JSON list of C-alpha atoms in Angstrom, two decimals:
[
{"chain": "A", "resi": 1, "resn": "UNK", "atom": "CA", "xyz": [94.30, 102.20, 190.38]},
{"chain": "A", "resi": 2, "resn": "UNK", "atom": "CA", "xyz": [97.04, 100.27, 188.85]},
{"chain": "A", "resi": 3, "resn": "UNK", "atom": "CA", "xyz": [99.30, 102.14, 187.78]},
{"chain": "A", "resi": 4, "resn": "UNK", "atom": "CA", "xyz": [100.28, 101.13, 183.78]},
{"chain": "A", "resi": 5, "resn": "UNK", "atom": "CA", "xyz": [103.83, 101.31, 184.80]},
{"chain": "A", "resi": 6, "resn": "UNK", "atom": "CA", "xyz": [103.42, 98.12, 187.72]},
{"chain": "A", "resi": 7, "resn": "UNK", "atom": "CA", "xyz": [101.71, 95.78, 184.95]},
{"chain": "A", "resi": 8, "resn": "UNK", "atom": "CA", "xyz": [104.08, 96.29, 182.05]},
{"chain": "A", "resi": 9, "resn": "UNK", "atom": "CA", "xyz": [106.91, 95.96, 184.85]},
{"chain": "A", "resi": 10, "resn": "UNK", "atom": "CA", "xyz": [104.71, 91.91, 186.51]},
{"chain": "A", "resi": 11, "resn": "UNK", "atom": "CA", "xyz": [103.75, 91.42, 182.72]},
{"chain": "A", "resi": 12, "resn": "UNK", "atom": "CA", "xyz": [107.53, 91.35, 181.88]},
{"chain": "A", "resi": 13, "resn": "UNK", "atom": "CA", "xyz": [108.36, 89.93, 184.33]},
{"chain": "A", "resi": 14, "resn": "UNK", "atom": "CA", "xyz": [105.92, 86.88, 184.09]},
{"chain": "A", "resi": 15, "resn": "UNK", "atom": "CA", "xyz": [107.09, 86.91, 180.12]},
{"chain": "A", "resi": 16, "resn": "UNK", "atom": "CA", "xyz": [110.23, 86.60, 180.84]},
{"chain": "A", "resi": 17, "resn": "UNK", "atom": "CA", "xyz": [110.76, 82.87, 183.08]},
{"chain": "A", "resi": 18, "resn": "UNK", "atom": "CA", "xyz": [109.21, 81.29, 179.60]},
{"chain": "A", "resi": 19, "resn": "UNK", "atom": "CA", "xyz": [112.71, 82.41, 177.87]},
{"chain": "A", "resi": 20, "resn": "UNK", "atom": "CA", "xyz": [115.41, 82.07, 180.51]},
{"chain": "A", "resi": 21, "resn": "UNK", "atom": "CA", "xyz": [116.18, 78.00, 179.72]},
{"chain": "A", "resi": 22, "resn": "UNK", "atom": "CA", "xyz": [117.59, 79.36, 176.31]},
{"chain": "A", "resi": 23, "resn": "UNK", "atom": "CA", "xyz": [119.93, 80.82, 177.98]},
{"chain": "A", "resi": 24, "resn": "UNK", "atom": "CA", "xyz": [122.74, 79.95, 178.88]},
{"chain": "A", "resi": 25, "resn": "UNK", "atom": "CA", "xyz": [123.38, 79.95, 182.54]},
{"chain": "A", "resi": 26, "resn": "UNK", "atom": "CA", "xyz": [126.86, 79.36, 184.79]},
{"chain": "A", "resi": 27, "resn": "UNK", "atom": "CA", "xyz": [127.24, 75.85, 184.41]},
{"chain": "A", "resi": 28, "resn": "UNK", "atom": "CA", "xyz": [126.39, 74.96, 181.48]},
{"chain": "A", "resi": 29, "resn": "UNK", "atom": "CA", "xyz": [127.73, 72.91, 178.90]},
{"chain": "A", "resi": 30, "resn": "UNK", "atom": "CA", "xyz": [127.66, 73.11, 174.99]},
{"chain": "A", "resi": 31, "resn": "UNK", "atom": "CA", "xyz": [129.02, 72.00, 172.02]},
{"chain": "A", "resi": 32, "resn": "UNK", "atom": "CA", "xyz": [130.90, 75.40, 170.51]},
{"chain": "A", "resi": 33, "resn": "UNK", "atom": "CA", "xyz": [132.04, 75.77, 166.72]},
{"chain": "A", "resi": 34, "resn": "UNK", "atom": "CA", "xyz": [134.50, 78.39, 165.42]},
{"chain": "A", "resi": 35, "resn": "UNK", "atom": "CA", "xyz": [135.19, 78.87, 163.09]},
{"chain": "A", "resi": 36, "resn": "UNK", "atom": "CA", "xyz": [139.53, 79.16, 161.91]},
{"chain": "A", "resi": 37, "resn": "UNK", "atom": "CA", "xyz": [139.68, 82.63, 163.86]},
{"chain": "A", "resi": 38, "resn": "UNK", "atom": "CA", "xyz": [138.17, 81.44, 167.04]},
{"chain": "A", "resi": 39, "resn": "UNK", "atom": "CA", "xyz": [135.09, 84.29, 166.32]},
{"chain": "A", "resi": 40, "resn": "UNK", "atom": "CA", "xyz": [131.96, 82.14, 167.18]},
{"chain": "A", "resi": 41, "resn": "UNK", "atom": "CA", "xyz": [129.25, 80.84, 164.69]},
{"chain": "A", "resi": 42, "resn": "UNK", "atom": "CA", "xyz": [126.75, 78.36, 166.77]},
{"chain": "A", "resi": 43, "resn": "UNK", "atom": "CA", "xyz": [126.54, 76.02, 169.08]},
{"chain": "A", "resi": 44, "resn": "UNK", "atom": "CA", "xyz": [124.40, 73.41, 170.58]},
{"chain": "A", "resi": 45, "resn": "UNK", "atom": "CA", "xyz": [123.43, 72.25, 174.12]},
{"chain": "A", "resi": 46, "resn": "UNK", "atom": "CA", "xyz": [124.15, 69.10, 176.15]},
{"chain": "A", "resi": 47, "resn": "UNK", "atom": "CA", "xyz": [121.87, 68.83, 178.95]},
{"chain": "A", "resi": 48, "resn": "UNK", "atom": "CA", "xyz": [123.35, 66.32, 182.41]},
{"chain": "A", "resi": 49, "resn": "UNK", "atom": "CA", "xyz": [119.80, 65.36, 182.93]},
{"chain": "A", "resi": 50, "resn": "UNK", "atom": "CA", "xyz": [118.38, 63.17, 180.59]},
{"chain": "A", "resi": 51, "resn": "UNK", "atom": "CA", "xyz": [114.40, 63.68, 178.88]},
{"chain": "A", "resi": 52, "resn": "UNK", "atom": "CA", "xyz": [112.56, 62.32, 176.27]},
{"chain": "A", "resi": 53, "resn": "UNK", "atom": "CA", "xyz": [114.21, 62.55, 172.88]},
{"chain": "A", "resi": 54, "resn": "UNK", "atom": "CA", "xyz": [117.75, 62.61, 174.28]},
{"chain": "A", "resi": 55, "resn": "UNK", "atom": "CA", "xyz": [121.07, 60.25, 173.50]},
{"chain": "A", "resi": 56, "resn": "UNK", "atom": "CA", "xyz": [123.73, 59.41, 176.57]},
{"chain": "A", "resi": 57, "resn": "UNK", "atom": "CA", "xyz": [126.80, 59.97, 174.80]},
{"chain": "A", "resi": 58, "resn": "UNK", "atom": "CA", "xyz": [130.23, 60.95, 176.57]},
{"chain": "A", "resi": 59, "resn": "UNK", "atom": "CA", "xyz": [132.29, 63.82, 175.24]},
{"chain": "A", "resi": 60, "resn": "UNK", "atom": "CA", "xyz": [136.47, 63.26, 177.63]},
{"chain": "A", "resi": 61, "resn": "UNK", "atom": "CA", "xyz": [134.84, 60.36, 179.77]},
{"chain": "A", "resi": 62, "resn": "UNK", "atom": "CA", "xyz": [131.75, 62.70, 180.80]},
{"chain": "A", "resi": 63, "resn": "UNK", "atom": "CA", "xyz": [128.83, 61.75, 180.82]},
{"chain": "A", "resi": 64, "resn": "UNK", "atom": "CA", "xyz": [125.78, 64.08, 178.89]},
{"chain": "A", "resi": 65, "resn": "UNK", "atom": "CA", "xyz": [122.28, 64.19, 176.66]},
{"chain": "A", "resi": 66, "resn": "UNK", "atom": "CA", "xyz": [122.78, 64.99, 173.06]},
{"chain": "A", "resi": 67, "resn": "UNK", "atom": "CA", "xyz": [119.86, 65.15, 171.10]},
{"chain": "A", "resi": 68, "resn": "UNK", "atom": "CA", "xyz": [120.81, 63.27, 167.12]},
{"chain": "A", "resi": 69, "resn": "UNK", "atom": "CA", "xyz": [121.19, 66.97, 165.63]},
{"chain": "A", "resi": 70, "resn": "UNK", "atom": "CA", "xyz": [123.36, 67.95, 168.23]},
{"chain": "A", "resi": 71, "resn": "UNK", "atom": "CA", "xyz": [125.76, 65.50, 167.15]},
{"chain": "A", "resi": 72, "resn": "UNK", "atom": "CA", "xyz": [125.07, 64.90, 162.98]},
{"chain": "A", "resi": 73, "resn": "UNK", "atom": "CA", "xyz": [125.82, 69.29, 163.75]},
{"chain": "A", "resi": 74, "resn": "UNK", "atom": "CA", "xyz": [128.52, 68.56, 164.77]},
{"chain": "A", "resi": 75, "resn": "UNK", "atom": "CA", "xyz": [130.06, 66.22, 162.06]},
{"chain": "A", "resi": 76, "resn": "UNK", "atom": "CA", "xyz": [128.68, 68.90, 159.39]},
{"chain": "A", "resi": 77, "resn": "UNK", "atom": "CA", "xyz": [130.91, 71.91, 160.94]},
{"chain": "A", "resi": 78, "resn": "UNK", "atom": "CA", "xyz": [133.40, 69.90, 161.15]},
{"chain": "A", "resi": 79, "resn": "UNK", "atom": "CA", "xyz": [133.71, 69.30, 157.40]},
{"chain": "A", "resi": 80, "resn": "UNK", "atom": "CA", "xyz": [132.94, 73.37, 157.21]},
{"chain": "A", "resi": 81, "resn": "UNK", "atom": "CA", "xyz": [136.17, 73.80, 158.50]},
{"chain": "A", "resi": 82, "resn": "UNK", "atom": "CA", "xyz": [135.35, 75.18, 161.81]},
{"chain": "A", "resi": 83, "resn": "UNK", "atom": "CA", "xyz": [136.60, 73.47, 164.93]},
{"chain": "A", "resi": 84, "resn": "UNK", "atom": "CA", "xyz": [133.90, 72.11, 167.38]},
{"chain": "A", "resi": 85, "resn": "UNK", "atom": "CA", "xyz": [134.99, 71.82, 171.61]},
{"chain": "A", "resi": 86, "resn": "UNK", "atom": "CA", "xyz": [132.82, 70.93, 174.85]},
{"chain": "A", "resi": 87, "resn": "UNK", "atom": "CA", "xyz": [132.79, 74.41, 176.22]},
{"chain": "A", "resi": 88, "resn": "UNK", "atom": "CA", "xyz": [131.96, 75.16, 179.87]},
{"chain": "A", "resi": 89, "resn": "UNK", "atom": "CA", "xyz": [130.00, 78.15, 180.44]},
{"chain": "A", "resi": 90, "resn": "UNK", "atom": "CA", "xyz": [131.86, 79.92, 184.30]},
{"chain": "A", "resi": 91, "resn": "UNK", "atom": "CA", "xyz": [129.43, 82.47, 184.51]},
{"chain": "A", "resi": 92, "resn": "UNK", "atom": "CA", "xyz": [132.17, 85.33, 183.10]},
{"chain": "A", "resi": 93, "resn": "UNK", "atom": "CA", "xyz": [132.97, 83.72, 179.64]},
{"chain": "A", "resi": 94, "resn": "UNK", "atom": "CA", "xyz": [133.61, 79.46, 178.48]},
{"chain": "A", "resi": 95, "resn": "UNK", "atom": "CA", "xyz": [136.34, 77.74, 178.73]},
{"chain": "A", "resi": 96, "resn": "UNK", "atom": "CA", "xyz": [136.58, 74.65, 176.40]},
{"chain": "A", "resi": 97, "resn": "UNK", "atom": "CA", "xyz": [136.72, 70.93, 178.30]},
{"chain": "A", "resi": 98, "resn": "UNK", "atom": "CA", "xyz": [136.85, 69.02, 175.32]},
{"chain": "A", "resi": 99, "resn": "UNK", "atom": "CA", "xyz": [137.76, 68.37, 172.08]},
{"chain": "A", "resi": 100, "resn": "UNK", "atom": "CA", "xyz": [136.86, 66.75, 169.04]},
{"chain": "A", "resi": 101, "resn": "UNK", "atom": "CA", "xyz": [133.36, 65.31, 169.57]},
{"chain": "A", "resi": 102, "resn": "UNK", "atom": "CA", "xyz": [133.39, 64.79, 166.09]},
{"chain": "A", "resi": 103, "resn": "UNK", "atom": "CA", "xyz": [135.48, 61.89, 166.56]},
{"chain": "A", "resi": 104, "resn": "UNK", "atom": "CA", "xyz": [134.12, 60.43, 170.48]},
{"chain": "A", "resi": 105, "resn": "UNK", "atom": "CA", "xyz": [130.53, 59.80, 169.23]},
{"chain": "A", "resi": 106, "resn": "UNK", "atom": "CA", "xyz": [128.91, 58.55, 165.79]},
{"chain": "A", "resi": 107, "resn": "UNK", "atom": "CA", "xyz": [125.37, 59.06, 164.69]},
{"chain": "A", "resi": 108, "resn": "UNK", "atom": "CA", "xyz": [126.02, 54.90, 164.64]},
{"chain": "A", "resi": 109, "resn": "UNK", "atom": "CA", "xyz": [127.01, 55.56, 168.14]},
{"chain": "A", "resi": 110, "resn": "UNK", "atom": "CA", "xyz": [123.46, 57.07, 168.77]},
{"chain": "A", "resi": 111, "resn": "UNK", "atom": "CA", "xyz": [121.52, 54.57, 166.88]},
{"chain": "A", "resi": 112, "resn": "UNK", "atom": "CA", "xyz": [120.98, 56.85, 163.85]},
{"chain": "A", "resi": 113, "resn": "UNK", "atom": "CA", "xyz": [122.16, 55.59, 159.90]},
{"chain": "A", "resi": 114, "resn": "UNK", "atom": "CA", "xyz": [121.26, 58.39, 158.19]},
{"chain": "A", "resi": 115, "resn": "UNK", "atom": "CA", "xyz": [123.43, 60.92, 157.62]},
{"chain": "A", "resi": 116, "resn": "UNK", "atom": "CA", "xyz": [124.50, 63.65, 159.11]},
{"chain": "A", "resi": 117, "resn": "UNK", "atom": "CA", "xyz": [123.14, 66.12, 156.02]},
{"chain": "A", "resi": 118, "resn": "UNK", "atom": "CA", "xyz": [120.68, 64.27, 155.57]},
{"chain": "A", "resi": 119, "resn": "UNK", "atom": "CA", "xyz": [119.13, 64.40, 160.20]},
{"chain": "A", "resi": 120, "resn": "UNK", "atom": "CA", "xyz": [119.32, 67.90, 159.77]},
{"chain": "A", "resi": 121, "resn": "UNK", "atom": "CA", "xyz": [117.55, 68.44, 156.38]},
{"chain": "A", "resi": 122, "resn": "UNK", "atom": "CA", "xyz": [114.85, 67.47, 158.38]},
{"chain": "A", "resi": 123, "resn": "UNK", "atom": "CA", "xyz": [113.06, 68.36, 161.55]},
{"chain": "A", "resi": 124, "resn": "UNK", "atom": "CA", "xyz": [113.68, 68.26, 164.87]},
{"chain": "A", "resi": 125, "resn": "UNK", "atom": "CA", "xyz": [111.29, 67.80, 166.65]},
{"chain": "A", "resi": 126, "resn": "UNK", "atom": "CA", "xyz": [113.04, 67.39, 170.02]},
{"chain": "A", "resi": 127, "resn": "UNK", "atom": "CA", "xyz": [113.87, 70.71, 169.87]},
{"chain": "A", "resi": 128, "resn": "UNK", "atom": "CA", "xyz": [110.90, 72.68, 168.44]},
{"chain": "A", "resi": 129, "resn": "UNK", "atom": "CA", "xyz": [109.76, 74.86, 171.23]},
{"chain": "A", "resi": 130, "resn": "UNK", "atom": "CA", "xyz": [106.32, 75.85, 171.91]},
{"chain": "A", "resi": 131, "resn": "UNK", "atom": "CA", "xyz": [104.67, 78.79, 173.76]},
{"chain": "A", "resi": 132, "resn": "UNK", "atom": "CA", "xyz": [102.36, 78.04, 176.45]},
{"chain": "A", "resi": 133, "resn": "UNK", "atom": "CA", "xyz": [99.37, 79.30, 174.43]},
{"chain": "A", "resi": 134, "resn": "UNK", "atom": "CA", "xyz": [100.40, 76.72, 171.83]},
{"chain": "A", "resi": 135, "resn": "UNK", "atom": "CA", "xyz": [100.50, 73.82, 174.44]},
{"chain": "A", "resi": 136, "resn": "UNK", "atom": "CA", "xyz": [97.14, 74.78, 175.87]},
{"chain": "A", "resi": 137, "resn": "UNK", "atom": "CA", "xyz": [95.93, 75.01, 172.17]},
{"chain": "A", "resi": 138, "resn": "UNK", "atom": "CA", "xyz": [97.03, 71.86, 171.43]},
{"chain": "A", "resi": 139, "resn": "UNK", "atom": "CA", "xyz": [94.69, 70.07, 173.89]},
{"chain": "A", "resi": 140, "resn": "UNK", "atom": "CA", "xyz": [91.71, 71.33, 172.39]},
{"chain": "A", "resi": 141, "resn": "UNK", "atom": "CA", "xyz": [92.38, 71.02, 169.21]},
{"chain": "A", "resi": 142, "resn": "UNK", "atom": "CA", "xyz": [90.37, 67.17, 167.49]},
{"chain": "A", "resi": 143, "resn": "UNK", "atom": "CA", "xyz": [92.69, 64.46, 166.08]},
{"chain": "A", "resi": 144, "resn": "UNK", "atom": "CA", "xyz": [90.02, 63.67, 163.96]},
{"chain": "A", "resi": 145, "resn": "UNK", "atom": "CA", "xyz": [89.63, 65.44, 160.75]},
{"chain": "A", "resi": 146, "resn": "UNK", "atom": "CA", "xyz": [85.96, 65.08, 160.09]},
{"chain": "A", "resi": 147, "resn": "UNK", "atom": "CA", "xyz": [85.64, 67.29, 164.40]},
{"chain": "A", "resi": 148, "resn": "UNK", "atom": "CA", "xyz": [88.56, 69.38, 162.30]},
{"chain": "A", "resi": 149, "resn": "UNK", "atom": "CA", "xyz": [85.57, 71.52, 160.88]},
{"chain": "A", "resi": 150, "resn": "UNK", "atom": "CA", "xyz": [83.51, 71.79, 163.75]},
{"chain": "A", "resi": 151, "resn": "UNK", "atom": "CA", "xyz": [82.81, 75.48, 165.46]},
{"chain": "A", "resi": 152, "resn": "UNK", "atom": "CA", "xyz": [82.53, 74.67, 169.89]},
{"chain": "A", "resi": 153, "resn": "UNK", "atom": "CA", "xyz": [78.54, 74.98, 169.60]},
{"chain": "A", "resi": 154, "resn": "UNK", "atom": "CA", "xyz": [78.50, 72.09, 167.58]},
{"chain": "A", "resi": 155, "resn": "UNK", "atom": "CA", "xyz": [80.18, 69.69, 169.68]}
]
């Protein structure tokens, strides 16, 4: 008979892989905002490979892929008086590698015509996390309002 502790351990190990992408890893690049005292305020990830919804940008002559919301966020953070810079996770902390990203890439540069505040107020479709169960459930949802009230047995 399998012991409950073994089942729990297997469940925790399997579940942790779903969230591994959300935890900064050594080698990751982030836009990081710090207050006047140098304390962490917030961050947005920079990607080194293209994916759906990302825009190619260049900070300090290095190419990255970024969400439009991240560019807007850099502008708003600097308006608030925070210092935003590109930082690299080298495994034992963060190393600043590029300053003033808000001066290097604007929303206009990536084809966005709305203000930074308006963009941040709108939902960001590219960053909405989706669990495996949500993705599976979405496959079974109907696109038609008429079918939305039917049951499995009446389809």
